[in-house]
mmCIF file of C-alpha atoms in Angstrom:
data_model
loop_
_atom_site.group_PDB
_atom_site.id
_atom_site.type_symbol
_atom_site.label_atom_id
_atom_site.label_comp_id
_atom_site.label_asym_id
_atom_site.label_seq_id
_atom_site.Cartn_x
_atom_site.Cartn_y
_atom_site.Cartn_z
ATOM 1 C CA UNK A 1 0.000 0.000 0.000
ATOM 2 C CA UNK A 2 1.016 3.368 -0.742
ATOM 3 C CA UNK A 3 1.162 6.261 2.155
ATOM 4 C CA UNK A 4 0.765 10.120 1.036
ATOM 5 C CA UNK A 5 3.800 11.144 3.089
ATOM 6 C CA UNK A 6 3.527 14.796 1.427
ATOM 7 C CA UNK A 7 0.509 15.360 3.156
ATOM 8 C CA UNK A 8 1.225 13.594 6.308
ATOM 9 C CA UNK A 9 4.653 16.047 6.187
ATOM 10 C CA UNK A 10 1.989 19.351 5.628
ATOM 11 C CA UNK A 11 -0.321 17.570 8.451
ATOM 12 C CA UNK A 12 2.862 17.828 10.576
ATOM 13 C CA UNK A 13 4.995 20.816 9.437
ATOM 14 C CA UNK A 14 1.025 23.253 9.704
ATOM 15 C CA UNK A 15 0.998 22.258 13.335
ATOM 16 C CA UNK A 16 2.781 23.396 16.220
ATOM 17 C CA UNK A 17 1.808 21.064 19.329
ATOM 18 C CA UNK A 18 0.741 17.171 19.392
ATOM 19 C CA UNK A 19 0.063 14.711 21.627
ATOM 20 C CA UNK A 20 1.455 11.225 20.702
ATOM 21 C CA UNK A 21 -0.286 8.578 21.926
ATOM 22 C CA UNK A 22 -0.680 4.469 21.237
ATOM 23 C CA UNK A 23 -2.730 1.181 23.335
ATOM 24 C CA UNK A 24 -2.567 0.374 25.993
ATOM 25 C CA UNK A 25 -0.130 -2.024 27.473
ATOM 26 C CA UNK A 26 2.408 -0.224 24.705
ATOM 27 C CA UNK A 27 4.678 -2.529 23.136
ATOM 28 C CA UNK A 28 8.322 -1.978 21.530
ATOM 29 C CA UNK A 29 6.743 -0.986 18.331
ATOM 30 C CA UNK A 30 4.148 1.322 20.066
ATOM 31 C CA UNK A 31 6.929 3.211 22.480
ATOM 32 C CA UNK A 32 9.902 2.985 19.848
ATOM 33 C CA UNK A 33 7.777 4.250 16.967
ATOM 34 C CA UNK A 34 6.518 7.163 19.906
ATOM 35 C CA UNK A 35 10.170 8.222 20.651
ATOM 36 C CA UNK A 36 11.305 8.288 17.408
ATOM 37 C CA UNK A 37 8.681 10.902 15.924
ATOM 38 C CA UNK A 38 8.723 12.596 18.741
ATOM 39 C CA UNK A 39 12.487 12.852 18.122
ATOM 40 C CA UNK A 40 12.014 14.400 14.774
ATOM 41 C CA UNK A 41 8.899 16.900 15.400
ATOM 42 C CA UNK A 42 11.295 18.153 18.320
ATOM 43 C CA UNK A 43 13.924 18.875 15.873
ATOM 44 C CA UNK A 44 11.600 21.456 13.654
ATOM 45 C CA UNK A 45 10.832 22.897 17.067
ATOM 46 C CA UNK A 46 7.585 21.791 17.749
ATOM 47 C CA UNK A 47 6.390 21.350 20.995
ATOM 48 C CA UNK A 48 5.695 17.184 21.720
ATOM 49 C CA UNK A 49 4.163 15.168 24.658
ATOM 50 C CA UNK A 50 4.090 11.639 24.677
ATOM 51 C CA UNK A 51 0.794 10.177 26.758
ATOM 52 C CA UNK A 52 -0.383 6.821 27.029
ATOM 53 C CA UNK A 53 -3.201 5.428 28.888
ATOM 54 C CA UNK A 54 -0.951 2.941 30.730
ATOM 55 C CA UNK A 55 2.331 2.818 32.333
ATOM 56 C CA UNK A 56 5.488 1.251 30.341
ATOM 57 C CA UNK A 57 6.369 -1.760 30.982
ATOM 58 C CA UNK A 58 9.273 -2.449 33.037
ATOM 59 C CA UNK A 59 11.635 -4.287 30.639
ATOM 60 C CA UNK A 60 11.076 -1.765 28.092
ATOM 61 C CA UNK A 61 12.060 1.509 30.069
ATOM 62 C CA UNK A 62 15.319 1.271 27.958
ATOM 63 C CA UNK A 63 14.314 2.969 25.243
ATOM 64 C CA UNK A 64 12.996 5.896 26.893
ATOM 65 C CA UNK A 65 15.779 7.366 28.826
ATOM 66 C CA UNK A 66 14.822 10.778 29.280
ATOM 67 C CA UNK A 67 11.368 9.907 30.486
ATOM 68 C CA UNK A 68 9.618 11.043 27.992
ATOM 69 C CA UNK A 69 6.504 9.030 27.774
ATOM 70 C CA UNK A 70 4.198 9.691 30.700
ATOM 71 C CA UNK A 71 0.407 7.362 31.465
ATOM 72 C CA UNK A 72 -2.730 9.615 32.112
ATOM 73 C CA UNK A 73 -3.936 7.283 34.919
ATOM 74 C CA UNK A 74 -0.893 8.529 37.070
ATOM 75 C CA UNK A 75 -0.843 12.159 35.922
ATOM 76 C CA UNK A 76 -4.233 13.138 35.418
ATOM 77 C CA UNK A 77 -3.221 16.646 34.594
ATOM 78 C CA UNK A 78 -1.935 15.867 30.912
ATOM 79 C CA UNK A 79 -5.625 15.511 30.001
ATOM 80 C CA UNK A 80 -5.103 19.606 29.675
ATOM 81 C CA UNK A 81 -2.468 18.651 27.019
ATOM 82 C CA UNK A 82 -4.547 16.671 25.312
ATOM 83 C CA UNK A 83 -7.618 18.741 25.181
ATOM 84 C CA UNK A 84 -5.658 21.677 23.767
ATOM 85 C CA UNK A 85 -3.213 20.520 21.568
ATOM 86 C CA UNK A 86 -3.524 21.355 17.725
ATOM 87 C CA UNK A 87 -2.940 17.629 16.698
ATOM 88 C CA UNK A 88 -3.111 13.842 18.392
ATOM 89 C CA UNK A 89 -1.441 11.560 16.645
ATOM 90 C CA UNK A 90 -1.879 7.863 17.196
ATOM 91 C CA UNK A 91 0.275 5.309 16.250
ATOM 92 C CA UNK A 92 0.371 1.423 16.220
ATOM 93 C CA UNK A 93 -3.609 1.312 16.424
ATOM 94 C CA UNK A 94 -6.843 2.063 14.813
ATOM 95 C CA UNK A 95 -9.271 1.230 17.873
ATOM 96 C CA UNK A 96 -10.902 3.449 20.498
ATOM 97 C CA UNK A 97 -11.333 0.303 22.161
ATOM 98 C CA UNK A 98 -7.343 0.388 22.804
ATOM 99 C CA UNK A 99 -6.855 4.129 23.969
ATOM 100 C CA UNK A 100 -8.705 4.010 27.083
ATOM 101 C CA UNK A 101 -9.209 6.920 29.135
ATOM 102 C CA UNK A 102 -6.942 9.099 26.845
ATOM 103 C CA UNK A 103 -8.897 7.781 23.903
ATOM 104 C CA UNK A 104 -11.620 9.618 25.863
ATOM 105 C CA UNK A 105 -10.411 12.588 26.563
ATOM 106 C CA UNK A 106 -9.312 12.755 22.501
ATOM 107 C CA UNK A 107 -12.651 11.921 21.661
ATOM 108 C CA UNK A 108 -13.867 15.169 23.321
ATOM 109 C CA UNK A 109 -11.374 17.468 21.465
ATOM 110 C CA UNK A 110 -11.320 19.375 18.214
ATOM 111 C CA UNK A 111 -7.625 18.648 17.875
ATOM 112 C CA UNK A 112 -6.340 16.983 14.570
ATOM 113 C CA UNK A 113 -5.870 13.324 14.552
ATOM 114 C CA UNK A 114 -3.925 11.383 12.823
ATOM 115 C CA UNK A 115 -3.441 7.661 12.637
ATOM 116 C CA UNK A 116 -0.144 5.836 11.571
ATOM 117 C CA UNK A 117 -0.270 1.973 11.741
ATOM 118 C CA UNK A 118 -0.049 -0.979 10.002
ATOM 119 C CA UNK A 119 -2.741 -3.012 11.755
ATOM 120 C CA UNK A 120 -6.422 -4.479 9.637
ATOM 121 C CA UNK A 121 -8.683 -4.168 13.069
ATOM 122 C CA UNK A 122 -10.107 -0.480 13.310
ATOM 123 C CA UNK A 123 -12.823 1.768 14.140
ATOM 124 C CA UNK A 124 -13.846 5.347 13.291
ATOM 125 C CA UNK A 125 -11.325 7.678 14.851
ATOM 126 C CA UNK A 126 -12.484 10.434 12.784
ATOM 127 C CA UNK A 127 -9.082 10.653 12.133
ATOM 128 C CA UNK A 128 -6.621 11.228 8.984
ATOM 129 C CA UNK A 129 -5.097 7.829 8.706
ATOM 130 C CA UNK A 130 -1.983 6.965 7.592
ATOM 131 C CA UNK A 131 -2.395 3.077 7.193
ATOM 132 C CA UNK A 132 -0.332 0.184 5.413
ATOM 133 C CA UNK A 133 -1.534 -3.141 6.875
ATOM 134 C CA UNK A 134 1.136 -4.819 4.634
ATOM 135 C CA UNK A 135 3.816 -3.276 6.752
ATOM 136 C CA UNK A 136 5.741 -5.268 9.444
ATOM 137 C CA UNK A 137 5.701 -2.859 12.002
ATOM 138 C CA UNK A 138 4.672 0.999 13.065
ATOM 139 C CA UNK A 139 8.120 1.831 13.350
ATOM 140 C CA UNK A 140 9.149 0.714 9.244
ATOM 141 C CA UNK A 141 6.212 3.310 8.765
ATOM 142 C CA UNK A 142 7.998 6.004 10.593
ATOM 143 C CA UNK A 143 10.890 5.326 9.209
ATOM 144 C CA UNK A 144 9.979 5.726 5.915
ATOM 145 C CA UNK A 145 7.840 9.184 6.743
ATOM 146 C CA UNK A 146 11.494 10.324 8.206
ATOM 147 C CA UNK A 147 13.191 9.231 5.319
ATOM 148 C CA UNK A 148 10.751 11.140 3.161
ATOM 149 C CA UNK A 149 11.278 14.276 4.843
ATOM 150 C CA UNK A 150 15.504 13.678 4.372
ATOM 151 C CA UNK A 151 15.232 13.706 8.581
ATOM 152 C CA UNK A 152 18.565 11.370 9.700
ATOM 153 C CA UNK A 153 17.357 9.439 13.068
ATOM 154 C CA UNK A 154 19.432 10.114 16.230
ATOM 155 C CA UNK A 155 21.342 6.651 17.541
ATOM 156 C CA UNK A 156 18.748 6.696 19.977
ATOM 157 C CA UNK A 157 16.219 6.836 17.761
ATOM 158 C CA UNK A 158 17.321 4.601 15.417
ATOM 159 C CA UNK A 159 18.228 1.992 18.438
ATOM 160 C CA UNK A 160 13.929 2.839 19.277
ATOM 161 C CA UNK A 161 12.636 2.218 15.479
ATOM 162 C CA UNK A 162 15.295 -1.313 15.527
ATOM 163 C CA UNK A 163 13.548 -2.488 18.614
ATOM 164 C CA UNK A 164 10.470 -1.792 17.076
ATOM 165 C CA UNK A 165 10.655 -3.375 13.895
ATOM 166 C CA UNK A 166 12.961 -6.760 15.209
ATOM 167 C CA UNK A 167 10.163 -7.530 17.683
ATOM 168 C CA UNK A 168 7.140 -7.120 15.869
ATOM 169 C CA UNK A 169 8.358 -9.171 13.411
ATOM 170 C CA UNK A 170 10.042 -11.675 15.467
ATOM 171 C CA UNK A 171 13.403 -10.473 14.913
ATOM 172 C CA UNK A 172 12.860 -10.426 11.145
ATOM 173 C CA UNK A 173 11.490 -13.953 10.703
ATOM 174 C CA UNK A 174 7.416 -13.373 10.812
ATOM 175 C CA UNK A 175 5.889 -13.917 6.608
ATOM 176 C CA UNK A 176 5.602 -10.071 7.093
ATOM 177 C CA UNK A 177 9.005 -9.407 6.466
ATOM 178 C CA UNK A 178 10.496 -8.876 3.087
ATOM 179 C CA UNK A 179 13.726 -7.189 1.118
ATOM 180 C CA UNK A 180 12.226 -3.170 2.606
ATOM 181 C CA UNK A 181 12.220 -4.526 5.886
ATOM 182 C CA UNK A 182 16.043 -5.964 6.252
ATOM 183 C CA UNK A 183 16.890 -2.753 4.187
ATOM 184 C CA UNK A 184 15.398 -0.772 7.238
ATOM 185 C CA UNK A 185 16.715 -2.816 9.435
ATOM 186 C CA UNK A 186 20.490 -2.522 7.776
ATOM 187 C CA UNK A 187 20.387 1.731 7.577
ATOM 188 C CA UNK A 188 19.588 1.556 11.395
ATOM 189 C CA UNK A 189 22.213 -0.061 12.429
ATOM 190 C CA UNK A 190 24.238 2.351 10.335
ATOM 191 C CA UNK A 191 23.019 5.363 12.305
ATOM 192 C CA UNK A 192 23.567 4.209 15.469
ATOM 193 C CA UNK A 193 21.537 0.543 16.880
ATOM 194 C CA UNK A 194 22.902 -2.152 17.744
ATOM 195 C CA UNK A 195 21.267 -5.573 17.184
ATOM 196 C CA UNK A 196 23.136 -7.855 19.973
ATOM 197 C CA UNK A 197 22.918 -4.948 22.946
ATOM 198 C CA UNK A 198 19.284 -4.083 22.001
ATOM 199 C CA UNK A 199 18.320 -8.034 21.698
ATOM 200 C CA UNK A 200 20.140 -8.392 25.141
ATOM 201 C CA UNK A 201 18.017 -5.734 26.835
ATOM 202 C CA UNK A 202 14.868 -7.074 25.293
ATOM 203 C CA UNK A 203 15.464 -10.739 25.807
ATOM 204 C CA UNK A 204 18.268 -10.927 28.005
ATOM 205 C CA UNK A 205 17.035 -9.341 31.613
ATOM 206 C CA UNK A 206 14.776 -11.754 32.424
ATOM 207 C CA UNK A 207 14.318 -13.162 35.949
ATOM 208 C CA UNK A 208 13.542 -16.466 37.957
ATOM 209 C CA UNK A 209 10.190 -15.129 38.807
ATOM 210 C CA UNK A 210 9.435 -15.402 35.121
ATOM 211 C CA UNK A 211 11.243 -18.553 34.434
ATOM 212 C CA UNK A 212 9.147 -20.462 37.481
ATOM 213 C CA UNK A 213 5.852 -18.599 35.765
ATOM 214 C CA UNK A 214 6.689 -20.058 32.358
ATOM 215 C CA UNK A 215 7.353 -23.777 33.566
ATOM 216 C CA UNK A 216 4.022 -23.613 35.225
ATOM 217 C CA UNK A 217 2.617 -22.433 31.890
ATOM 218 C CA UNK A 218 4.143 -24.662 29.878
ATOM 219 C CA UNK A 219 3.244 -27.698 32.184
ATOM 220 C CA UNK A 220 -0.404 -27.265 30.992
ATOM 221 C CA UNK A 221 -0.066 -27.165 27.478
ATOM 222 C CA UNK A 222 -2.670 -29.199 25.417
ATOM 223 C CA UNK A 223 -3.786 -30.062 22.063
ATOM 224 C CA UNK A 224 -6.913 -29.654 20.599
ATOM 225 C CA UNK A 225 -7.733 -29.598 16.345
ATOM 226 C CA UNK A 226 -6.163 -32.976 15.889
ATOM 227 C CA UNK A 227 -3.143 -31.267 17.249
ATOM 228 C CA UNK A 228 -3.098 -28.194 14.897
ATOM 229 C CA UNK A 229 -3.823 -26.071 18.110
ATOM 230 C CA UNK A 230 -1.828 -25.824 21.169
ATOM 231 C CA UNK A 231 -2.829 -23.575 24.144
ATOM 232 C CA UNK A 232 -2.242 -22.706 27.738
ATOM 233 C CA UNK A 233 -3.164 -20.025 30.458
ATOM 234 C CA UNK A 234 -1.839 -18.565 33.242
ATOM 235 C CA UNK A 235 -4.206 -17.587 36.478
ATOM 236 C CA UNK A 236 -3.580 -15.065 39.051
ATOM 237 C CA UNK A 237 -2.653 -18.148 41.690
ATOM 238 C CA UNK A 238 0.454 -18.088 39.218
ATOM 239 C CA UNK A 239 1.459 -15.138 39.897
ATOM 240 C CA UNK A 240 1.220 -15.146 43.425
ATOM 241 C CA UNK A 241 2.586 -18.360 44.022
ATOM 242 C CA UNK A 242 6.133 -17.360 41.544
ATOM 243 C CA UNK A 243 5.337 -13.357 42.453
ATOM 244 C CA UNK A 244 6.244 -13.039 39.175
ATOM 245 C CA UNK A 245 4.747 -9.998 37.061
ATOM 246 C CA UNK A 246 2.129 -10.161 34.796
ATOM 247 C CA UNK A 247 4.372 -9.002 32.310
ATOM 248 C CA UNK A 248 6.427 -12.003 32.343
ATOM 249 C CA UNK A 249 3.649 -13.147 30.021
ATOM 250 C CA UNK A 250 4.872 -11.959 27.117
ATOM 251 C CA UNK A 251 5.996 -14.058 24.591
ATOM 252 C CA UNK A 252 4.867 -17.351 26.195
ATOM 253 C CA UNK A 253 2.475 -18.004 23.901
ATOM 254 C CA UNK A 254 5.516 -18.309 21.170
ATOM 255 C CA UNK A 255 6.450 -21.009 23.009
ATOM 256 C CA UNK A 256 3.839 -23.274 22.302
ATOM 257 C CA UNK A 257 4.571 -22.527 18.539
ATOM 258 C CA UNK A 258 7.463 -24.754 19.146
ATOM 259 C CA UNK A 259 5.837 -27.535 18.756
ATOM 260 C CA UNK A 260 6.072 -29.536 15.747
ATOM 261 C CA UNK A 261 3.073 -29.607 12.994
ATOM 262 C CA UNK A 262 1.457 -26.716 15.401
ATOM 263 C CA UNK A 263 -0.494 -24.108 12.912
ATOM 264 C CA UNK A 264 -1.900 -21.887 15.643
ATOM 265 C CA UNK A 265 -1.488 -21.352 19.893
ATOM 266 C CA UNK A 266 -3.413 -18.754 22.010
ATOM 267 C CA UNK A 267 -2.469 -17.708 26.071
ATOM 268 C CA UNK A 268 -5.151 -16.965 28.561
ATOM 269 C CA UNK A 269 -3.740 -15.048 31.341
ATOM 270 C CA UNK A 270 -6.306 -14.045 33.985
ATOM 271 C CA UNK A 271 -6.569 -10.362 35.223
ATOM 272 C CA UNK A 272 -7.034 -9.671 38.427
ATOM 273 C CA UNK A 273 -10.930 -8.431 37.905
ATOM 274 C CA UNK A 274 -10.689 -12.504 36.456
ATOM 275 C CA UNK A 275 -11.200 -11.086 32.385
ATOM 276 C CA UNK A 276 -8.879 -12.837 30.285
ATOM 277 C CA UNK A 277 -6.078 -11.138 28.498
ATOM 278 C CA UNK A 278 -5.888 -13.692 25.149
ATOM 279 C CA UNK A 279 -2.976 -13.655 23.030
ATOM 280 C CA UNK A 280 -3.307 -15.677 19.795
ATOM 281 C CA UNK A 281 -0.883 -16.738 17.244
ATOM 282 C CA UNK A 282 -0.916 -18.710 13.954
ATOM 283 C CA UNK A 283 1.270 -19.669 10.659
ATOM 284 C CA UNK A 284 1.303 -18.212 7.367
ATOM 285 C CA UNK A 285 -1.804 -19.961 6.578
ATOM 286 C CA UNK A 286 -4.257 -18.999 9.344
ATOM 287 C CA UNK A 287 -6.046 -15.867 9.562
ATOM 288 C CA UNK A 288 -6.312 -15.691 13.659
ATOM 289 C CA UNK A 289 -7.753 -11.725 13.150
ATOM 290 C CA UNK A 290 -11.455 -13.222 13.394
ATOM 291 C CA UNK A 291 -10.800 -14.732 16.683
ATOM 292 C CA UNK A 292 -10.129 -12.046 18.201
ATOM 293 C CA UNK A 293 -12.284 -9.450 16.504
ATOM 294 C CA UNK A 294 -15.637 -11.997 18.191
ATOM 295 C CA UNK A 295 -14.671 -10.675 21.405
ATOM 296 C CA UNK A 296 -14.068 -6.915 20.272
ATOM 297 C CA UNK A 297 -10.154 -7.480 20.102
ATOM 298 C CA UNK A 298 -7.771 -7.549 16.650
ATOM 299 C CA UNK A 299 -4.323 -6.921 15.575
ATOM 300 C CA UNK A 300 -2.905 -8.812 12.580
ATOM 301 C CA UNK A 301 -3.371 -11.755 10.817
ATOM 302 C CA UNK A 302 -0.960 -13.651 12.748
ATOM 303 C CA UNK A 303 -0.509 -11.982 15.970
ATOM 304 C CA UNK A 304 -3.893 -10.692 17.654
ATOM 305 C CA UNK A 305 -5.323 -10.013 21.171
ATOM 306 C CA UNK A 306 -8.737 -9.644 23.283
ATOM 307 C CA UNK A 307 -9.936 -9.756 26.554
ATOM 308 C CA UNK A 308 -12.786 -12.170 27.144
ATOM 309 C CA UNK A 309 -14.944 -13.066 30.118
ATOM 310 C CA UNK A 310 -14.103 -16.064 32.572
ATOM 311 C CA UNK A 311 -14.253 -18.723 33.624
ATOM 312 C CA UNK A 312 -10.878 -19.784 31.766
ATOM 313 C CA UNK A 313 -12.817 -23.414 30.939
ATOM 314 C CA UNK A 314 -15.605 -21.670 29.126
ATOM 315 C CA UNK A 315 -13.332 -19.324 27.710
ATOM 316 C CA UNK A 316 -10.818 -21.962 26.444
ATOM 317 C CA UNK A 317 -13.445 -23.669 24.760
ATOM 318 C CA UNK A 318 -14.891 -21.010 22.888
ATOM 319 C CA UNK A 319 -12.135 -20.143 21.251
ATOM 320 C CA UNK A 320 -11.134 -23.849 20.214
ATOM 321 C CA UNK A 321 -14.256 -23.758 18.923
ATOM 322 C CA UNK A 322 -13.613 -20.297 16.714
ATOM 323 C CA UNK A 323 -9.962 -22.019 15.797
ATOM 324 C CA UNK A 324 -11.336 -25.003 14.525
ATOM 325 C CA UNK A 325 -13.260 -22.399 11.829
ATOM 326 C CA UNK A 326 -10.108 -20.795 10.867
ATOM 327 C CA UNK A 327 -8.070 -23.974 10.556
ATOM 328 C CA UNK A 328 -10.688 -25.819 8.783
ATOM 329 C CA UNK A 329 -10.834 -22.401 6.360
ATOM 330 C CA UNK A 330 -7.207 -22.204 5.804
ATOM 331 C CA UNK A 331 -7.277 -26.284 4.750
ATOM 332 C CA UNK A 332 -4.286 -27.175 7.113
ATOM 333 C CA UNK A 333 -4.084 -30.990 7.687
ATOM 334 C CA UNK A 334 -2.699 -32.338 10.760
ATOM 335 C CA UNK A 335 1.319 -33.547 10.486
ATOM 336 C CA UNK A 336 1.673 -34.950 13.842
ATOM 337 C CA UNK A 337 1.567 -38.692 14.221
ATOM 338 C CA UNK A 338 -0.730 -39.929 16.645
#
């Protein structure tokens, strides 16, 4: 798909303060794709604040080391920011569903808005959108608006677009990823990142919290779809019983993926109002996107999310029961031996 950076550029270069937001629970892509455009409206002088409607998550604090991206829900004062700035821009989402309360306060402005993102699952942000759902990540989206307007990224910010690009997709290994993507990848590590520090801090600084919440994950993995589909969960007992954090979660579900002739795998982890956080995941082949969309969620076509109601039995067999549709739609046929 092809993006009108000229008028995304005039959207930009006509406006002199914005509020850059993403979902919540922000990932690499969401925070690295925030810093780095933040980065570059700074440098024409503009006037940038960085809000989310939830906190960063601990292992990714790296890539913000001047503290630049603040959560509403612990300074409720930035909802002045976002009331009266000229433009919001909102990146690595297309949902109201995934703003939360700033996606409220946004709602109730006559600011600008802009969307840049790369995911299918949206809603009417009365926004200007900015979309490619081919693209890999948010962050290959910004870099490409950057390169557009002949703006060099800082080693910081290039170190913030690297992070966001290798994990969403999978440290260049998801379908996703093609010749533009390694070519990204390549001129960022030119200008400053660097792959094996950056893959330590992401994957490296783990704890034994989260390696005694994964065993316990990974001892209750099953089968169901004549073993097409694997799947697990992870309850709040977990967490109390390893004290791990619930964001020790992420990436488990890859995990089951591991497992030979295995076409899709979803996570339940429970919340502590006991909703659901699912994170589902598929091959090539399988379109996991309706899945989640059933229970209001989305993401991509491989990689998608929703919450969904307890208990986790009913829960896990509901969404068997949607898997089974998309594996029997994609034509997969089992390759484990019985």
């Amino acid at each position: 798909m092809s993006i009108d950076w000229a008028s995304l550029e005039d959207l930009l270069r006509n406006n002199e303060s914005f509020v850059l937001t993403s979902h919540v629970r922000p990932d690499a892509d969401a925070l690295g794709s925030e810093l780095a455009l933040a980065g570059m409206l700074e440098s024409w002088g503009k006037q940038v604040h960085i809000i989310n409607p939830g906190a960063t998550p601990a292992h990714l604090q790296f890539l913000d080391p001047e503290s630049k991206v603040s959560a509403l829900h612990t300074h409720p004062d930035r909802a002045e920011l976002i009331r009266k700035c000229d433009a919001h821009i909102v990146l690595d989402t297309s949902a109201w569903i995934q703003l939360g309360e700033v996606g409220k306060v946004m709602s109730r402005s006559d600011s600008t808005k802009i969307v840049i993102d790369h995911h299918v699952s949206s809603d009417d942000l009365q926004a200007v959108e900015f979309k490619d759902t081919t693209s890999p990540a948010t962050g290959c989206l910004v870099y490409e608006l950057m390169t557009f307007c002949e703006y060099t990224p800082t080693m910081q910010e290039a170190s913030s677009l690297y992070c966001a690009i290798a994990t969403d997709t999978g440290w260049f290994r998801f379908p996703a990823t093609n010749p533009v993507t390694m070519r990204i990848g390549g001129e960022l590590i030119a200008a400053g990142a660097n792959p094996a520090q950056l893959y330590n801090r992401l994957y490296e600084q783990g704890s034994v919290e989260r390696l005694k919440l994964s065993g316990l994950a990974l001892q209750r993995v099953s089968l169901a779809c004549d073993d097409l589909l694997v799947y697990t969960y992870v309850t709040q007992a977990d967490f109390a019983a390893t004290k791990a954090h619930p964001a020790d979660t992420e990436n488990l579900v890859n995990e089951c993926m591991r497992i030979k002739g295995t076409q899709a795998a979803f996570i339940l982890v429970e919340q502590p109002n006991r909703q659901l956080k699912a994170s589902l995941r598929s091959r090539e082949s399988v379109d996991v996107t309706p899945v989640a969309e059933h229970f209001g969620g989305g993401g991509h076509r491989q990689a998608s999310g929703a919450m969904l109601p307890g208990p986790i039995d009913q829960a896990i067999e509901k969404l068997v029961e949607l898997f089974a549709v998309q594996l029997k739609l994609a034509g997969v046929e089992p390759t484990v031996q019985k």
